[in-house]
Coordinates of C-alpha atoms in Angstrom, one line a residue:
G1 CA 1.0 1.4 -27.2
L2 CA 4.2 1.2 -26.7
A3 CA 7.0 4.1 -26.5
P4 CA 8.3 5.4 -29.5
M5 CA 11.7 5.0 -30.4
D6 CA 14.5 6.8 -31.8
G7 CA 16.4 4.3 -33.5
D8 CA 17.2 1.8 -30.4
R9 CA 16.5 4.4 -27.9
V10 CA 13.1 4.7 -26.3
E11 CA 11.5 8.3 -26.0
I12 CA 9.9 9.3 -22.8
D13 CA 7.9 12.7 -22.5
G14 CA 8.6 13.3 -18.8
G15 CA 6.4 16.5 -18.6
I16 CA 2.8 14.8 -19.3
M17 CA 0.2 13.5 -17.1
E18 CA 1.5 14.1 -13.1
G19 CA 4.6 15.1 -14.6
G20 CA 7.3 14.7 -11.5
G21 CA 10.1 12.7 -10.5
Q22 CA 8.1 9.4 -10.7
I23 CA 7.9 9.1 -14.3
L24 CA 12.1 9.3 -14.1
R25 CA 11.9 6.4 -11.7
V26 CA 9.4 4.1 -13.2
S27 CA 11.0 4.2 -16.6
T28 CA 14.5 4.2 -15.5
A29 CA 13.8 1.1 -13.2
L30 CA 12.2 -0.1 -16.2
S31 CA 14.8 0.4 -18.6
C32 CA 17.4 -1.1 -16.3
L33 CA 15.2 -4.3 -16.1
L34 CA 14.8 -4.8 -19.8
G35 CA 18.0 -3.4 -20.9
L36 CA 16.0 -0.6 -23.0
P37 CA 18.0 2.4 -24.0
L38 CA 16.2 5.2 -22.6
R39 CA 15.7 9.1 -23.7
V40 CA 13.7 11.3 -21.1
R41 CA 12.7 14.6 -22.1
R42 CA 11.1 17.4 -20.5
I43 CA 11.8 16.1 -16.9
R44 CA 9.9 17.8 -14.6
A45 CA 8.5 20.1 -16.9
G46 CA 5.8 22.1 -15.4
R47 CA 7.3 22.0 -11.6
S48 CA 8.6 25.3 -10.2
Q49 CA 12.1 24.0 -10.4
P50 CA 12.1 22.2 -13.5
G51 CA 14.4 19.8 -14.4
L52 CA 16.4 17.3 -12.1
R53 CA 16.8 17.7 -7.8
P54 CA 19.4 16.4 -6.2
Q55 CA 17.2 13.4 -5.5
H56 CA 16.3 12.2 -8.6
L57 CA 20.1 12.8 -9.9
S58 CA 20.6 10.3 -6.9
G59 CA 18.0 7.8 -7.9
L60 CA 19.2 7.8 -11.9
E61 CA 22.8 7.6 -10.3
I62 CA 22.2 4.5 -8.3
V63 CA 20.3 2.6 -11.8
R64 CA 23.3 3.7 -13.3
D65 CA 25.7 2.2 -10.6
L66 CA 23.8 -1.0 -10.3
C67 CA 23.8 -2.0 -14.0
E68 CA 26.7 0.0 -15.1
G69 CA 24.9 2.1 -17.6
N70 CA 25.8 5.0 -18.9
L71 CA 23.8 8.4 -18.3
E72 CA 24.0 11.4 -19.7
G73 CA 22.6 15.0 -19.1
G74 CA 22.9 13.9 -15.4
E75 CA 23.0 17.0 -13.8
I76 CA 21.1 19.1 -11.3
G77 CA 18.3 21.4 -12.9
S78 CA 19.0 19.0 -15.9
T79 CA 15.3 18.9 -18.4
E80 CA 16.7 16.0 -20.7
I81 CA 18.6 12.5 -19.8
T82 CA 19.9 9.3 -22.0
F83 CA 20.4 6.5 -20.3
T84 CA 21.8 3.2 -21.7
P85 CA 21.8 0.3 -19.1
G86 CA 24.0 -2.8 -18.8
K87 CA 23.8 -6.2 -17.1
I88 CA 22.2 -5.7 -13.6
K89 CA 24.7 -6.9 -10.7
G90 CA 24.5 -7.1 -7.2
G91 CA 26.7 -6.3 -4.3
T92 CA 27.1 -3.3 -1.8
H93 CA 25.6 0.3 -3.5
I94 CA 25.5 3.7 -2.1
A95 CA 22.6 6.6 -2.8
D96 CA 23.3 9.7 -1.2
T97 CA 21.0 12.9 -2.0
K98 CA 23.2 15.3 0.0
T99 CA 19.7 16.6 1.0
A100 CA 16.7 15.7 2.8
G101 CA 15.9 14.3 -0.6
S102 CA 13.8 10.7 0.3
V103 CA 15.6 7.7 1.0
C104 CA 11.7 5.9 0.3
L105 CA 11.9 7.3 -3.3
L106 CA 15.3 5.9 -4.2
M107 CA 14.1 2.6 -2.8
Q108 CA 11.3 2.6 -4.9
V109 CA 13.9 2.9 -8.4
A110 CA 16.5 0.9 -6.9
M111 CA 14.5 -2.5 -5.3
P112 CA 12.9 -3.6 -9.0
C113 CA 16.6 -3.8 -10.3
V114 CA 18.2 -5.7 -7.7
L115 CA 15.1 -8.3 -7.6
F116 CA 16.9 -9.2 -10.7
A117 CA 20.0 -8.8 -10.2
A118 CA 22.3 -11.7 -10.2
S119 CA 23.5 -11.8 -7.2
P120 CA 22.3 -10.6 -3.4
S121 CA 22.3 -6.9 -2.9
E122 CA 22.6 -4.4 0.1
L123 CA 21.8 -0.9 -0.8
H124 CA 22.4 2.2 1.4
F125 CA 20.3 5.1 1.1
K126 CA 20.7 8.6 2.3
G127 CA 18.9 11.4 2.6
G128 CA 15.5 12.2 4.8
T129 CA 13.8 9.2 6.0
N130 CA 10.7 11.2 7.1
A131 CA 10.3 14.0 4.4
E132 CA 7.1 16.0 2.7
M133 CA 5.9 14.9 -0.5
A134 CA 7.3 11.2 0.0
P135 CA 6.4 8.1 1.9
Q136 CA 7.9 8.1 5.3
I137 CA 10.0 5.1 6.4
D138 CA 7.8 4.2 8.9
Y139 CA 5.0 4.1 6.2
T140 CA 7.7 2.0 3.6
I141 CA 8.3 -0.9 7.0
M142 CA 5.1 -1.0 8.2
V143 CA 2.7 -0.9 5.1
F144 CA 4.9 -1.5 2.1
K145 CA 7.2 -3.9 3.1
P146 CA 4.6 -6.3 4.0
I147 CA 2.6 -5.9 1.0
V148 CA 4.6 -6.3 -1.5
E149 CA 6.4 -9.1 -0.1
K150 CA 3.5 -10.7 -1.7
F151 CA 5.2 -10.6 -4.9
N152 CA 7.1 -13.5 -3.5
F153 CA 9.9 -12.1 -2.4
T154 CA 11.8 -10.5 0.8
F155 CA 13.6 -8.0 2.0
N156 CA 15.5 -6.4 5.1
C157 CA 15.3 -2.9 5.9
D158 CA 17.5 -1.3 8.4
I159 CA 17.0 2.3 9.6
K160 CA 20.5 3.5 11.1
K161 CA 19.6 7.2 11.4
R162 CA 16.7 9.3 10.8
G163 CA 16.7 12.3 8.8
Y164 CA 14.6 15.3 8.7
Y165 CA 13.9 18.5 6.5
P166 CA 16.1 20.4 5.5
Q167 CA 19.4 18.5 6.5
G168 CA 18.6 15.0 5.7
G169 CA 21.1 13.1 7.3
G170 CA 19.6 9.8 7.6
E171 CA 20.6 6.6 6.4
V172 CA 19.2 3.3 5.3
V173 CA 20.1 0.1 4.3
V174 CA 18.1 -2.5 2.8
Q175 CA 19.4 -6.4 1.8
M176 CA 17.5 -8.5 -1.0
S177 CA 18.5 -11.7 -2.4
P178 CA 17.2 -11.7 -6.5
V179 CA 13.9 -13.6 -7.3
K180 CA 13.8 -16.2 -10.8
E181 CA 10.3 -14.4 -11.3
L182 CA 7.7 -12.5 -9.5
S183 CA 4.6 -13.9 -8.7
P184 CA 1.0 -11.9 -9.1
I185 CA -1.1 -10.7 -6.4
D186 CA -4.6 -10.6 -5.3
L187 CA -5.7 -7.7 -3.0
T188 CA -9.3 -7.7 -3.5
E189 CA -10.8 -8.0 -0.1
R190 CA -10.4 -5.5 2.0
G191 CA -12.1 -7.3 5.1
T192 CA -13.2 -5.4 8.2
V193 CA -10.9 -3.1 10.4
T194 CA -9.5 -5.2 13.5
K195 CA -6.2 -2.9 14.9
I196 CA -5.4 0.4 14.9
Y197 CA -1.8 0.9 15.8
G198 CA 0.6 3.8 15.2
R199 CA 3.7 5.8 16.1
A200 CA 4.2 9.5 17.2
F201 CA 7.8 10.9 16.8
V202 CA 9.4 13.7 17.7
A203 CA 13.2 13.9 17.4
G204 CA 16.3 16.5 18.1
A205 CA 15.3 19.6 19.8
L206 CA 11.8 19.0 20.1
P207 CA 9.9 17.8 23.3
I208 CA 7.9 14.9 23.6
K209 CA 4.6 16.3 24.4
L210 CA 4.0 17.3 20.8
A211 CA 4.2 13.4 20.1
K212 CA 1.8 13.3 22.9
D213 CA -0.4 15.7 21.8
M214 CA -0.5 14.6 18.3
S215 CA -1.2 10.9 19.5
A216 CA -4.3 12.4 21.5
A217 CA -5.9 14.4 18.7
A218 CA -5.6 11.1 16.3
V219 CA -7.4 9.1 18.7
R220 CA -10.0 11.5 19.3
C221 CA -10.7 11.8 15.6
I222 CA -10.8 8.5 14.8
R223 CA -13.0 7.7 18.3
K224 CA -15.7 9.7 16.3
E225 CA -16.0 7.3 13.4
I226 CA -14.4 3.9 15.0
R227 CA -16.2 3.5 18.6
D228 CA -15.3 -0.3 19.7
L229 CA -11.2 -0.9 18.8
Y230 CA -8.4 0.0 21.0
I231 CA -6.2 2.6 19.3
N232 CA -2.5 1.8 20.3
I233 CA 0.0 4.8 18.9
Q234 CA 3.4 4.4 20.8
T235 CA 4.9 7.9 21.2
V236 CA 8.6 8.3 21.2
R237 CA 11.3 10.2 21.1
E238 CA 14.0 9.1 18.7
P239 CA 17.6 8.4 20.6
D240 CA 20.2 11.4 19.8
D241 CA 22.5 8.7 18.1
Q242 CA 19.8 7.9 16.1
A243 CA 18.4 10.8 14.6
F244 CA 19.9 13.8 12.9
G245 CA 18.4 17.4 13.3
T246 CA 15.0 18.0 14.4
G247 CA 11.6 16.7 12.9
S248 CA 8.3 15.4 14.1
G249 CA 5.0 13.3 12.5
I250 CA 2.8 10.4 13.2
I251 CA 1.6 7.4 11.2
I252 CA -1.4 5.7 12.2
V253 CA -2.5 2.0 10.4
A254 CA -5.3 -0.1 10.3
E255 CA -4.8 -3.9 9.5
T256 CA -8.0 -6.0 8.6
S257 CA -9.3 -9.2 8.9
T258 CA -7.8 -10.1 5.4
G259 CA -4.2 -9.0 6.2
C260 CA -4.8 -5.7 4.2
L261 CA -2.6 -2.4 5.7
L262 CA -4.0 0.8 5.1
A263 CA -2.6 4.2 6.8
G264 CA -2.6 7.7 6.9
S265 CA 0.4 9.7 8.0
S266 CA 1.4 13.7 8.5
L267 CA 4.4 15.7 9.5
G268 CA 5.2 18.6 11.9
R269 CA 7.3 21.5 10.8
R270 CA 7.9 24.9 12.5
G271 CA 4.4 26.6 13.1
K272 CA 2.5 23.9 12.7
N273 CA 0.0 23.0 15.6
S274 CA 0.2 19.3 16.8
D275 CA -2.9 18.4 17.4
K276 CA -3.3 19.9 13.5
V277 CA -0.7 17.1 12.9
G278 CA -2.4 14.2 14.3
I279 CA -6.1 15.5 13.2
E280 CA -4.8 15.3 9.4
A281 CA -3.1 12.1 9.6
A282 CA -6.6 10.3 11.1
E283 CA -8.4 12.0 8.3
I284 CA -6.3 10.3 5.7
L285 CA -6.4 7.3 7.7
L286 CA -10.4 7.5 7.8
K287 CA -10.6 8.2 4.0
N288 CA -8.6 5.4 3.1
L289 CA -10.9 3.0 5.1
K290 CA -14.2 4.8 3.7
H291 CA -13.7 4.4 0.0
G292 CA -13.3 0.5 0.5
G293 CA -10.3 0.0 -1.3
A294 CA -8.2 -3.1 0.0
V295 CA -4.8 -0.8 -0.5
D296 CA -4.6 3.0 0.6
D297 CA -4.0 6.1 -1.8
S298 CA -0.4 6.1 -1.3
L299 CA 0.5 2.2 -1.8
Q300 CA -1.7 2.2 -5.1
D301 CA 1.4 3.7 -7.5
Q302 CA 4.2 1.8 -5.8
L303 CA 3.1 -1.9 -6.5
I304 CA 2.3 -1.0 -10.5
I305 CA 5.6 -1.5 -11.7
F306 CA 5.7 -5.0 -9.7
M307 CA 2.3 -5.8 -11.4
A308 CA 3.6 -5.2 -14.5
L309 CA 7.0 -7.5 -14.0
A310 CA 4.7 -10.3 -12.5
K311 CA 3.7 -13.8 -14.0
G312 CA 0.3 -13.7 -14.1
V313 CA -2.5 -11.9 -13.5
S314 CA -2.7 -9.4 -10.6
R315 CA -5.6 -7.7 -9.3
V316 CA -6.3 -4.5 -6.6
K317 CA -8.9 -2.8 -5.0
S318 CA -8.1 0.8 -4.5
G319 CA -10.0 3.7 -4.2
P320 CA -10.4 6.3 -6.7
V321 CA -7.4 5.9 -9.2
T322 CA -4.4 8.9 -8.5
L323 CA -2.7 10.8 -10.9
H324 CA 0.5 9.3 -10.0
T325 CA -1.0 5.7 -10.6
Q326 CA -2.3 6.5 -14.0
T327 CA 1.2 8.1 -14.6
A328 CA 2.7 4.8 -13.7
I329 CA 0.5 2.3 -15.5
H330 CA 1.0 4.8 -18.7
F331 CA 4.6 4.0 -18.7
A332 CA 4.8 0.6 -17.8
E333 CA 2.5 0.2 -20.7
Q334 CA 4.5 1.8 -22.7
L335 CA 8.1 -0.2 -21.9
T336 CA 6.6 -3.7 -21.0
K337 CA 4.2 -6.2 -22.8
A338 CA 2.2 -5.7 -19.5
K339 CA -1.6 -4.5 -19.9
F340 CA -3.7 -2.8 -17.4
T341 CA -7.4 -2.6 -17.0
V342 CA -9.0 -0.1 -14.5
T343 CA -12.6 -0.9 -13.8
K344 CA -15.1 0.4 -11.2
S345 CA -15.9 -2.0 -8.8
E346 CA -19.7 -3.1 -8.1
E347 CA -20.2 -2.5 -4.5
E348 CA -23.2 -3.4 -2.6
D349 CA -22.5 -0.1 -0.3
P350 CA -23.1 3.4 -2.7
S351 CA -21.1 5.2 -0.2
K352 CA -17.9 2.8 -1.3
D353 CA -15.8 4.0 -4.2
S354 CA -13.5 1.9 -5.2
Y355 CA -12.2 0.1 -8.3
I356 CA -10.1 -2.8 -9.3
I357 CA -6.8 -2.7 -11.1
E358 CA -6.0 -5.5 -13.2
C359 CA -2.8 -6.3 -15.0
Q360 CA -1.6 -9.0 -16.7
G361 CA 2.0 -8.9 -16.0
M362 CA 4.5 -9.4 -18.6
G363 CA 6.3 -12.4 -16.5
L364 CA 9.8 -10.9 -16.6
I365 CA 12.3 -13.8 -15.7
N366 CA 15.7 -13.2 -14.5
S367 CA 18.1 -13.8 -17.0
N368 CA 21.0 -12.7 -14.7
L369 CA 20.4 -15.6 -12.2

């Protein structure tokens, strides 16, 4: 059902289900897109540090700036905000977490908004590019971008500088033109794996040997399951002028005969063995390949808002539906007229555990264009 209203304001409970920053991202983006005044209470209520963290506040502020809206309660630690959106305009905007807060999560909240702006946009996101608890920028570029562009839009994403925990200091520039409407997607045929490739990196004070160890351990792990494919993992040391601080990590992508992209990634940190980092990424990739879905577990929830906005029926085959995805669906249905259904996929192969997420999108038309 639709969300409860307080006068003209939609009321959102930020403490239910997954209960994190994602509720804020989905609900403020949709509030901005639909021109719905919003109140979110109990923000991140169950977290160890409840309320807004710097990255959530930056996300709210960029949406506010994009639509010349009004934000109340926008300070660190705040557990309640009200947001009144205006008209979405394009142009140049900067969102800076001033921490290692994830630029990829900032992108998630801003991108749907600028698709329905009046003119092209250039968004500068500053913070962590390869941070824990968020997609890495390499995932955003290698997996999220080519798949989300199937909704019939394109964007340009340029990594100016990489930034790592704890200081951040990275910068990514996204350029995007608005669209009239989004097309629905059908991602239901997984196909067979045709290529496996990736990138293992070190930056700052770390020796390249760490990247080589991560890569070698990942390859050994994948080899046990997939013997007949060449696995091409680049090992790189980020140039000093293109990275701020010290970090390491790996992403591995599998591409299929039907153009699906599924990944596994992991970050290094002090005291964590580099073999372990590589194996962790490899195991996530293998798990994503095993369930038989056409998208991996990280992409699921990122597609929901686009499915809700698109004109027509979208269908995505996934592995078990994550709590993040269930949460995104819940709030997308509360705020839009989109309708989602999740059904167990009938598989010939009993080892597969896949589902079809279907959405009758609301078909938002860009009235600013």
